[in-house]
Coordinates of C-alpha atoms and ligand atoms in Angstrom, one line a residue:
M23 CA -63.5 -6.6 105.6
T24 CA -64.3 -9.4 107.3
D25 CA -62.6 -11.5 109.6
E26 CA -64.0 -14.5 108.0
I27 CA -61.5 -16.5 106.5
L28 CA -61.8 -17.2 102.8
P29 CA -62.2 -20.4 101.9
A30 CA -59.0 -22.3 100.7
I31 CA -58.2 -21.6 97.1
A32 CA -55.8 -23.0 94.6
G33 CA -54.0 -19.6 94.1
E34 CA -52.3 -16.6 96.0
I35 CA -54.2 -14.4 98.8
L36 CA -52.2 -11.5 99.4
T37 CA -52.4 -8.6 102.1
G38 CA -49.0 -7.2 102.2
E39 CA -49.0 -3.9 101.8
A40 CA -47.5 -4.0 98.3
A41 CA -50.1 -6.4 96.3
L42 CA -52.8 -3.9 98.3
S43 CA -50.3 -1.1 97.2
V44 CA -50.6 -1.9 93.6
A45 CA -54.4 -2.6 93.8
G46 CA -54.6 0.8 94.3
K47 CA -52.6 2.4 91.7
D48 CA -54.1 3.1 88.1
W49 CA -52.8 4.5 84.9
G50 CA -54.7 7.5 85.4
N51 CA -52.6 7.8 89.2
L52 CA -56.0 10.5 90.2
I53 CA -57.9 7.9 93.2
H54 CA -56.1 5.3 95.1
T55 CA -58.7 2.8 97.2
R56 CA -56.7 -0.1 98.3
P57 CA -58.8 -3.7 98.7
G58 CA -58.8 -5.7 101.8
L59 CA -57.1 -8.2 100.6
V60 CA -56.1 -9.6 96.8
V61 CA -56.9 -12.7 95.5
R62 CA -55.1 -14.1 92.8
P63 CA -56.6 -16.6 91.1
A64 CA -55.4 -20.3 89.7
S65 CA -58.5 -21.1 87.9
V66 CA -62.7 -20.4 87.6
T67 CA -63.6 -22.7 90.4
D68 CA -60.8 -19.6 92.7
V69 CA -62.8 -17.3 91.3
A70 CA -66.6 -18.6 91.7
V71 CA -65.7 -19.7 95.5
V72 CA -64.4 -15.6 96.1
L73 CA -67.5 -14.7 94.4
R74 CA -69.9 -16.7 96.7
F75 CA -67.9 -16.6 99.4
A76 CA -68.2 -11.9 98.8
A77 CA -72.3 -12.5 98.0
A78 CA -73.1 -14.2 100.8
R79 CA -70.9 -11.7 103.7
E80 CA -72.0 -8.5 100.8
L81 CA -68.6 -7.5 100.6
P82 CA -67.5 -6.2 97.1
V83 CA -65.2 -7.7 94.6
A84 CA -63.4 -6.1 91.3
A85 CA -61.7 -7.4 89.0
R86 CA -58.5 -6.6 87.7
G87 CA -56.8 -7.1 84.3
A88 CA -53.9 -5.1 83.4
G89 CA -55.1 -1.5 85.6
H90 CA -54.8 0.5 82.8
S91 CA -58.5 2.2 83.8
P92 CA -57.9 6.0 84.1
Y93 CA -60.1 6.9 87.5
G94 CA -60.4 4.0 90.1
Q95 CA -62.3 1.7 87.6
G96 CA -60.9 -1.9 87.8
Q97 CA -60.1 -0.5 92.2
V98 CA -61.9 -1.6 94.6
E99 CA -62.1 -0.2 98.5
G100 CA -61.9 -3.1 101.9
G101 CA -63.7 -5.1 99.5
I102 CA -61.7 -8.3 97.4
L103 CA -59.8 -7.5 94.2
L104 CA -59.5 -10.5 91.6
D105 CA -55.8 -10.2 89.6
M106 CA -57.2 -11.7 86.6
T107 CA -54.1 -11.9 84.7
S108 CA -53.2 -14.2 87.4
L109 CA -55.0 -17.1 85.7
P110 CA -52.7 -19.9 83.5
P111 CA -52.2 -19.3 80.2
R112 CA -54.3 -21.4 77.9
R113 CA -54.5 -19.8 74.5
V114 CA -55.7 -22.4 71.9
V115 CA -55.9 -21.1 67.6
T116 CA -58.8 -23.8 66.4
G117 CA -60.2 -23.1 62.9
D118 CA -60.4 -19.2 62.9
V119 CA -60.7 -18.7 65.9
V120 CA -58.6 -18.0 69.6
S121 CA -59.9 -19.1 73.1
V122 CA -57.5 -17.0 75.8
D123 CA -57.4 -16.8 79.4
A124 CA -59.8 -13.2 79.9
G125 CA -56.2 -11.8 81.4
A126 CA -54.5 -12.5 78.2
R127 CA -52.8 -8.8 77.0
W128 CA -53.2 -8.4 73.3
R129 CA -49.2 -8.8 72.8
E130 CA -50.3 -12.5 74.2
V131 CA -53.4 -13.1 71.8
L132 CA -51.1 -11.8 68.6
E133 CA -48.1 -14.6 70.4
T134 CA -50.3 -17.4 69.8
T135 CA -51.9 -15.9 66.4
L136 CA -49.3 -15.1 64.4
P137 CA -47.4 -18.3 63.9
H138 CA -51.3 -19.4 61.9
G139 CA -51.5 -16.6 59.3
L140 CA -54.3 -15.2 62.0
A141 CA -54.5 -12.4 64.2
P142 CA -58.2 -10.3 65.5
P143 CA -59.6 -7.8 62.8
V144 CA -59.3 -4.8 65.2
L145 CA -56.5 -4.1 68.4
T146 CA -56.1 -1.5 70.4
D147 CA -53.2 1.4 69.8
Y148 CA -52.2 -0.4 72.6
L149 CA -51.5 -3.4 73.3
E150 CA -50.8 -4.1 77.2
L151 CA -53.9 -4.3 77.8
T152 CA -55.7 -7.1 78.5
V153 CA -58.6 -9.3 77.0
A154 CA -61.3 -8.3 79.2
G155 CA -60.4 -5.6 80.1
T156 CA -61.0 -3.9 77.3
L157 CA -63.7 -6.5 76.7
V158 CA -66.0 -4.3 79.3
V159 CA -65.3 -1.2 77.5
G160 CA -65.5 -2.0 74.0
G161 CA -62.3 -2.3 72.1
I162 CA -61.5 0.5 69.4
G163 CA -58.8 1.3 67.4
G164 CA -58.1 2.4 63.5
A165 CA -59.8 -1.1 62.1
T166 CA -62.9 -0.1 64.0
H167 CA -64.6 1.7 60.8
H168 CA -64.1 -1.6 58.8
H169 CA -65.1 -4.5 61.6
G170 CA -66.5 -2.6 64.8
T171 CA -65.1 -3.3 68.2
Q172 CA -63.6 -5.9 69.7
T173 CA -66.6 -6.4 71.5
D174 CA -67.8 -7.2 68.1
G175 CA -65.6 -9.9 67.5
V176 CA -66.3 -12.4 69.8
V177 CA -67.9 -15.6 69.8
E178 CA -68.0 -16.9 73.6
L179 CA -67.5 -15.6 76.7
E180 CA -67.3 -17.8 79.2
V181 CA -67.7 -15.5 83.2
V182 CA -68.7 -16.5 86.7
T183 CA -70.9 -14.2 87.9
G184 CA -71.8 -11.9 90.5
A185 CA -73.4 -14.8 92.3
G186 CA -70.3 -17.1 91.7
E187 CA -72.8 -18.7 89.1
V188 CA -70.1 -20.6 85.8
L189 CA -71.4 -19.2 82.5
T190 CA -70.2 -19.7 79.0
C191 CA -72.3 -17.9 77.1
S192 CA -72.7 -16.1 73.6
R193 CA -75.1 -15.0 70.7
E194 CA -76.8 -19.2 70.9
N195 CA -77.0 -19.8 74.5
E196 CA -77.2 -17.1 78.0
E197 CA -77.9 -14.0 75.2
D198 CA -79.2 -11.9 77.4
L199 CA -75.7 -12.3 79.9
F200 CA -73.9 -11.8 76.6
D201 CA -74.6 -9.0 75.6
A202 CA -74.4 -7.2 79.1
V203 CA -71.0 -8.4 79.6
L204 CA -69.9 -7.2 76.3
G205 CA -69.5 -3.2 76.6
G206 CA -71.2 -3.6 80.1
L207 CA -68.2 -2.5 82.1
G208 CA -67.6 -5.9 84.4
Q209 CA -71.2 -4.9 86.4
C210 CA -72.8 -9.2 86.4
A211 CA -70.2 -11.2 85.8
V212 CA -66.3 -11.4 85.9
I213 CA -64.7 -12.7 82.1
T214 CA -62.6 -15.6 82.8
R215 CA -62.3 -16.8 79.0
A216 CA -63.4 -15.5 76.0
T217 CA -63.1 -16.8 71.8
L218 CA -62.6 -15.0 69.9
R219 CA -62.6 -14.5 65.9
L220 CA -59.8 -14.0 63.8
S221 CA -58.6 -12.9 60.6
P222 CA -56.0 -13.5 58.3
A223 CA -52.5 -11.4 59.0
P224 CA -50.9 -9.6 56.4
A225 CA -46.8 -9.6 56.5
R226 CA -46.1 -5.8 56.7
A227 CA -48.2 -2.5 57.4
R228 CA -46.7 0.7 55.1
R229 CA -48.0 4.1 57.1
W230 CA -48.8 7.3 55.9
K231 CA -49.1 10.4 58.3
L232 CA -50.6 12.7 55.9
Y233 CA -50.3 16.6 57.5
Y234 CA -53.5 19.0 57.0
D235 CA -52.5 22.6 57.7
S236 CA -56.8 23.0 58.5
L237 CA -59.3 21.6 60.9
P238 CA -62.5 21.3 57.8
A239 CA -59.7 19.3 55.0
F240 CA -58.9 17.0 57.9
L241 CA -61.8 16.1 58.9
A242 CA -63.5 15.4 55.1
D243 CA -60.4 13.4 54.0
Q244 CA -60.7 11.2 57.3
R245 CA -64.7 10.8 56.4
A246 CA -64.2 10.0 52.8
V247 CA -61.5 6.8 53.3
V248 CA -64.0 6.1 55.7
R249 CA -66.8 6.0 53.7
D250 CA -64.7 4.6 50.7
G251 CA -62.8 1.8 52.9
R252 CA -59.6 2.3 51.0
F253 CA -57.4 1.9 53.9
D254 CA -57.4 -1.3 56.3
Y255 CA -56.6 1.1 59.3
V256 CA -57.3 5.1 60.4
E257 CA -57.2 7.1 62.9
G258 CA -55.8 10.9 63.2
Q259 CA -53.9 13.2 65.7
L260 CA -54.0 17.0 67.0
I261 CA -50.3 18.7 66.7
P262 CA -50.1 21.7 68.5
V263 CA -47.8 24.1 66.8
G264 CA -46.8 27.7 67.6
D265 CA -50.1 29.4 68.5
G266 CA -52.1 27.0 66.5
W267 CA -52.7 23.0 65.6
R268 CA -51.5 20.9 62.9
Y269 CA -53.3 17.3 61.7
M270 CA -52.3 14.1 60.9
L271 CA -54.5 11.5 59.2
E272 CA -53.2 8.2 59.8
A273 CA -53.6 5.8 57.8
V274 CA -52.7 2.4 56.7
A275 CA -52.6 -0.3 54.6
Y276 CA -51.9 -4.4 55.2
Y277 CA -50.6 -5.8 52.3
S278 CA -48.8 -9.5 52.0
P279 CA -45.4 -9.1 49.4
P280 CA -45.3 -9.7 46.1
A281 CA -48.0 -7.8 46.1
G282 CA -47.4 -4.2 47.6
P283 CA -49.8 -1.2 48.3
D284 CA -50.9 0.9 45.3
E285 CA -49.9 4.3 47.2
D286 CA -51.1 6.7 43.8
A287 CA -55.3 5.1 44.2
L288 CA -54.6 5.2 47.9
L289 CA -53.9 8.8 48.4
D290 CA -55.6 9.9 45.1
S291 CA -57.9 13.1 45.7
L292 CA -57.0 14.1 49.1
G293 CA -55.4 16.8 50.4
F294 CA -52.7 16.7 52.4
G295 CA -49.5 18.8 52.6
E296 CA -46.8 17.1 54.2
S297 CA -46.6 13.8 54.3
E298 CA -44.2 10.4 56.0
D299 CA -44.5 7.0 55.2
E300 CA -42.9 4.2 56.4
D301 CA -42.8 0.0 56.5
T302 CA -42.4 -2.2 59.0
G303 CA -43.8 -6.1 59.9
Y304 CA -47.6 -6.1 60.5
F305 CA -46.6 -7.1 64.6
D306 CA -44.1 -4.0 64.3
F307 CA -46.8 -1.8 63.1
L308 CA -49.4 -3.3 65.9
N309 CA -46.8 -3.1 69.0
R310 CA -45.8 0.5 67.5
M311 CA -46.6 2.6 71.6
A312 CA -43.6 -0.4 73.2
D313 CA -40.7 2.3 71.6
G314 CA -43.0 5.3 73.0
E315 CA -43.9 3.8 76.2
A316 CA -40.4 2.9 77.1
A317 CA -39.3 6.9 76.1
L318 CA -42.1 7.9 78.2
R319 CA -41.3 5.7 81.5
A320 CA -37.0 7.2 80.7
E321 CA -38.9 10.2 81.1
G322 CA -41.2 9.2 83.7
S323 CA -44.4 10.8 82.2
W324 CA -45.5 7.4 81.9
F325 CA -45.9 7.3 86.0
H326 CA -47.7 11.2 86.0
P327 CA -51.4 11.9 86.5
H328 CA -53.8 10.7 83.5
P329 CA -56.6 13.1 83.9
W330 CA -57.5 11.6 79.7
L331 CA -61.1 12.1 78.3
N332 CA -62.1 9.8 75.3
V333 CA -65.6 11.0 74.1
F334 CA -68.4 9.6 70.7
L335 CA -68.9 13.2 68.8
T336 CA -71.8 13.9 65.8
D337 CA -71.4 14.1 63.0
D338 CA -72.9 17.3 62.7
T339 CA -70.8 19.0 65.2
V340 CA -67.6 17.4 65.6
E341 CA -65.5 20.1 63.4
R342 CA -67.3 23.3 66.1
F343 CA -66.1 21.2 69.1
V344 CA -63.0 20.1 68.3
A345 CA -62.5 24.3 67.0
E346 CA -63.4 25.5 70.5
T347 CA -62.1 22.5 72.4
L348 CA -58.5 23.4 71.0
A349 CA -58.3 27.2 71.2
A350 CA -58.9 26.8 74.7
T351 CA -55.6 23.6 74.8
G352 CA -52.3 24.1 75.6
E353 CA -49.5 22.9 77.6
P354 CA -51.5 23.8 80.3
E355 CA -54.4 21.5 79.8
L356 CA -52.6 19.3 77.8
G357 CA -49.3 18.1 79.7
A358 CA -45.9 18.2 77.9
T359 CA -47.0 14.8 77.0
G360 CA -50.2 14.8 76.2
L361 CA -51.6 14.1 72.7
V362 CA -54.8 14.8 70.9
L363 CA -56.8 12.1 68.7
L364 CA -60.0 12.3 66.3
Y365 CA -61.1 9.9 64.0
P366 CA -64.4 8.8 62.2
V367 CA -65.8 5.3 63.4
R368 CA -68.7 4.2 61.2
N369 CA -71.3 3.7 63.3
D370 CA -73.4 0.7 60.9
R371 CA -70.3 -1.3 62.2
L372 CA -71.0 -0.9 65.8
K373 CA -73.7 -4.1 66.4
T374 CA -72.2 -4.5 70.8
P375 CA -75.4 -3.7 71.6
L376 CA -73.8 -2.0 74.8
F377 CA -71.5 0.1 72.7
T378 CA -73.3 3.4 72.2
V379 CA -72.3 6.2 69.5
P380 CA -74.3 9.3 68.7
P381 CA -77.0 8.7 66.2
G382 CA -75.9 9.0 61.9
E383 CA -74.0 7.1 59.6
I384 CA -70.7 8.3 61.7
S385 CA -69.3 9.2 65.7
W386 CA -65.6 10.4 65.4
L387 CA -63.7 9.7 68.6
F388 CA -62.5 13.1 70.2
S389 CA -59.6 11.7 73.0
P390 CA -57.6 15.3 74.9
L391 CA -55.1 11.8 76.6
R392 CA -54.2 14.5 79.0
V393 CA -50.9 14.0 81.6
G394 CA -51.5 15.6 84.8
S395 CA -48.3 16.7 87.5
P396 CA -46.9 14.3 89.9
R397 CA -46.7 17.1 92.3
D398 CA -49.5 19.4 92.7
P399 CA -53.2 17.7 93.1
L400 CA -55.0 21.3 92.4
H401 CA -53.3 21.4 88.8
N402 CA -54.9 17.6 89.0
A403 CA -58.3 19.0 90.1
R404 CA -58.8 21.2 87.1
L405 CA -57.8 18.7 84.4
L406 CA -60.8 17.0 85.8
E407 CA -62.8 19.5 85.7
L408 CA -61.9 20.8 81.6
N409 CA -63.1 16.5 81.6
V410 CA -66.4 17.7 83.2
D411 CA -67.3 20.8 81.3
L412 CA -66.3 18.8 78.0
Y413 CA -68.7 16.5 78.4
R414 CA -71.3 18.3 79.7
K415 CA -71.2 20.2 76.0
A416 CA -70.4 17.1 74.7
R417 CA -73.5 15.3 76.1
E418 CA -76.3 18.4 75.1
L419 CA -74.7 17.6 70.8
D420 CA -75.6 14.1 72.0
G421 CA -72.5 12.9 72.1
K422 CA -71.7 9.8 73.9
V423 CA -68.1 8.9 76.7
Y424 CA -66.1 5.5 75.5
P425 CA -66.3 4.4 78.8
S426 CA -62.7 4.9 79.9
N427 CA -62.3 8.2 81.4
A428 CA -60.9 10.3 84.5
L429 CA -64.7 11.4 84.6
P430 CA -67.1 11.2 87.7
M431 CA -69.9 9.1 86.8
S432 CA -73.2 8.6 88.5
T433 CA -75.3 6.1 87.9
E434 CA -77.9 9.1 86.2
D435 CA -74.9 9.5 83.8
W436 CA -75.0 5.8 83.0
R437 CA -78.3 5.5 83.0
A438 CA -78.7 8.2 79.9
H439 CA -74.9 7.3 78.0
F440 CA -76.7 3.5 78.1
G441 CA -80.2 5.1 76.9
D442 CA -82.3 2.6 75.6
A443 CA -79.8 -0.3 75.8
W444 CA -79.9 0.6 80.0
P445 CA -83.5 -1.6 80.9
K446 CA -81.7 -4.5 80.1
L447 CA -78.3 -3.7 81.7
A448 CA -79.6 -2.5 85.0
D449 CA -82.4 -6.0 84.6
A450 CA -79.1 -8.0 83.9
K451 CA -77.1 -6.6 86.6
A452 CA -79.7 -7.2 89.8
R453 CA -80.4 -11.0 87.7
Y454 CA -76.6 -11.8 87.9
A455 CA -75.3 -10.3 90.0
P456 CA -77.3 -8.9 93.0
G457 CA -76.1 -6.4 95.4
N458 CA -74.0 -3.6 93.5
L459 CA -71.4 -5.2 94.6
L460 CA -69.2 -6.2 91.8
N461 CA -67.1 -4.0 90.4
P462 CA -68.3 -0.6 92.1
G463 CA -65.3 1.7 90.7
Q464 CA -67.6 2.1 87.3
C465 CA -70.0 4.3 90.0
L466 CA -73.2 2.7 88.5
R467 CA -75.8 1.5 90.8
V468 CA -79.3 -0.2 90.1
P469 CA -82.3 -0.7 93.3
Ligands
FAD522 C1 -51.8 3.7 77.0 C2 -53.2 3.3 77.0 C3 -54.0 3.0 75.1 C4 -54.9 2.4 75.4 N1 -55.7 2.3 73.3 C5 -56.4 2.3 74.2 C6 -57.0 1.7 72.5 O1 -56.9 2.3 71.5 N2 -59.1 1.3 72.0 C7 -59.3 1.5 73.3 O2 -60.5 1.3 73.3 N3 -59.1 1.4 74.6 C8 -57.9 2.4 74.8 N4 -57.4 2.1 75.7 C9 -58.0 2.4 77.1 C10 -58.5 0.6 77.6 O3 -58.7 -0.4 76.6 C11 -59.2 0.4 79.2 O4 -58.9 1.4 79.5 C12 -59.2 -0.8 79.3 O5 -59.9 -0.9 80.2 C13 -58.0 -1.1 80.1 O6 -57.9 -2.6 80.0 P1 -56.9 -3.1 81.0 O7 -56.2 -4.6 81.2 O8 -56.0 -2.6 82.1 O9 -58.3 -3.3 82.3 P2 -58.3 -2.2 84.2 O10 -58.5 -1.6 83.8 O11 -57.4 -4.0 84.8 O12 -59.5 -2.9 83.6 C14 -60.6 -2.0 83.4 C15 -61.8 -2.6 83.6 O13 -63.1 -3.6 83.2 C16 -62.9 -4.1 84.7 N5 -62.5 -5.8 84.5 C17 -61.5 -6.2 83.8 N6 -61.1 -7.6 84.1 C18 -62.3 -8.5 83.8 C19 -62.6 -9.0 83.8 N7 -61.4 -10.6 84.2 N8 -64.5 -9.3 84.1 C20 -64.4 -8.6 84.3 N9 -64.3 -6.9 84.3 C21 -62.8 -6.9 84.3 C22 -61.9 -3.5 85.0 O14 -62.9 -4.3 87.2 C23 -62.3 -2.4 85.3 O15 -63.6 -2.1 85.6 C24 -56.3 2.6 76.5 C25 -55.4 2.8 77.7 C26 -54.1 3.1 77.7 C27 -53.5 3.3 79.0

């Protein structure tokens, strides 16, 4: 760190043990690098002051949202950590858009928009992630097969470039920067505000859990329902049972009474066995992870290492890839509270240039969400090796990562991942954030 003192800012500068140690932790609990100091900016001006100060002294800077990265993506060794959740909450709905501070959590965005009868069309399964934290990776969920990623719903961004310049960008203005920030792993700029498109919010959600014993039948029905778009939300989970697996298609129809969903039409021709359904308010459905979080916090595994992997597979390879992976996956590989997600998205709905999926009509998000051991680093290292093996195997089959993983990535890996979009990202990074100083935890460097 530098001996020079940061210019005065309105926000806080923290150098105490508690702040530095929190900054060196994240959801993955696998990488622990500590910054030299933590800044809690009170305004975009504070962010610009910090970035200009750091650029002039070649100090690395990382922005941190909710800290739910799995592998140190929001950490920085010895540099400055910007805690973006300290930006004052300024959340304004105008017509069918909302403008929010970038450190707002998606739950807080909903708390702002729902009183207006509006909501972002795509939400992550967990609402305690920040807006900027998901916009730099994409942001996907059960509505992605209709509306694309959260980045596809962004109208405008206010950012501070790595060089410390405050800019507003959109499809109409500074488009190259806009395209390099959305899904760009925080490599060109720190996002300070985002304007997001909203859709009318329904009142209620009817959720079906449809169970299958056959992987091909489960995949066929998932494929069919995302093609015909009959549900508003589609995801899926693979559940270990005895020495095999069971498959659960999770499908939701939103509605506002008095009209209700037409269950017969929605479930028509699907080949599931058992089923369950529940009916809740819309927000309660979106916030469904809150109870699970409380239970995992109480039980302890919320705080354990999380060597999570998210890969996108092609439609041609998904069945074999998943079957082979599941055959080699048991409790040691997944952890007692681990999960496996599998669901399709329609590639034609994905418009963000840097959001990269395999070729074809449909891509499948396959996510072994492993829970590691709080006491056994060797076990966790083995789980990371499993991730590396799966990633390599997926890549050979035209697969891509969803870029929030416990997976060591190199610049070469990122270049291969972004493919045709790489030159634009690399140019924008060299132009807006020269010196590879911004968000180094993503391990993406350009000359
Ligand atoms: C329980 C759980 C459930 C999840 N569910 C989903 C899901 O359903 N769908 C999905 O898409 N993802 C999901 N994720 C993954 C999640 O979207 C990513 O890990 C996301 O990056 C975390 O956001 P965060 O606010 O915690 O950001 P952090 O972990 O704090 O940061 C993530 C990255 O963004 C950068 N960053 C943070 N703020 C800014 C900023 N203001 N400007 C520029 N860069 C910034 C950081 O430097 C870092 O590189 C889930 C994660 C968890 C732990």
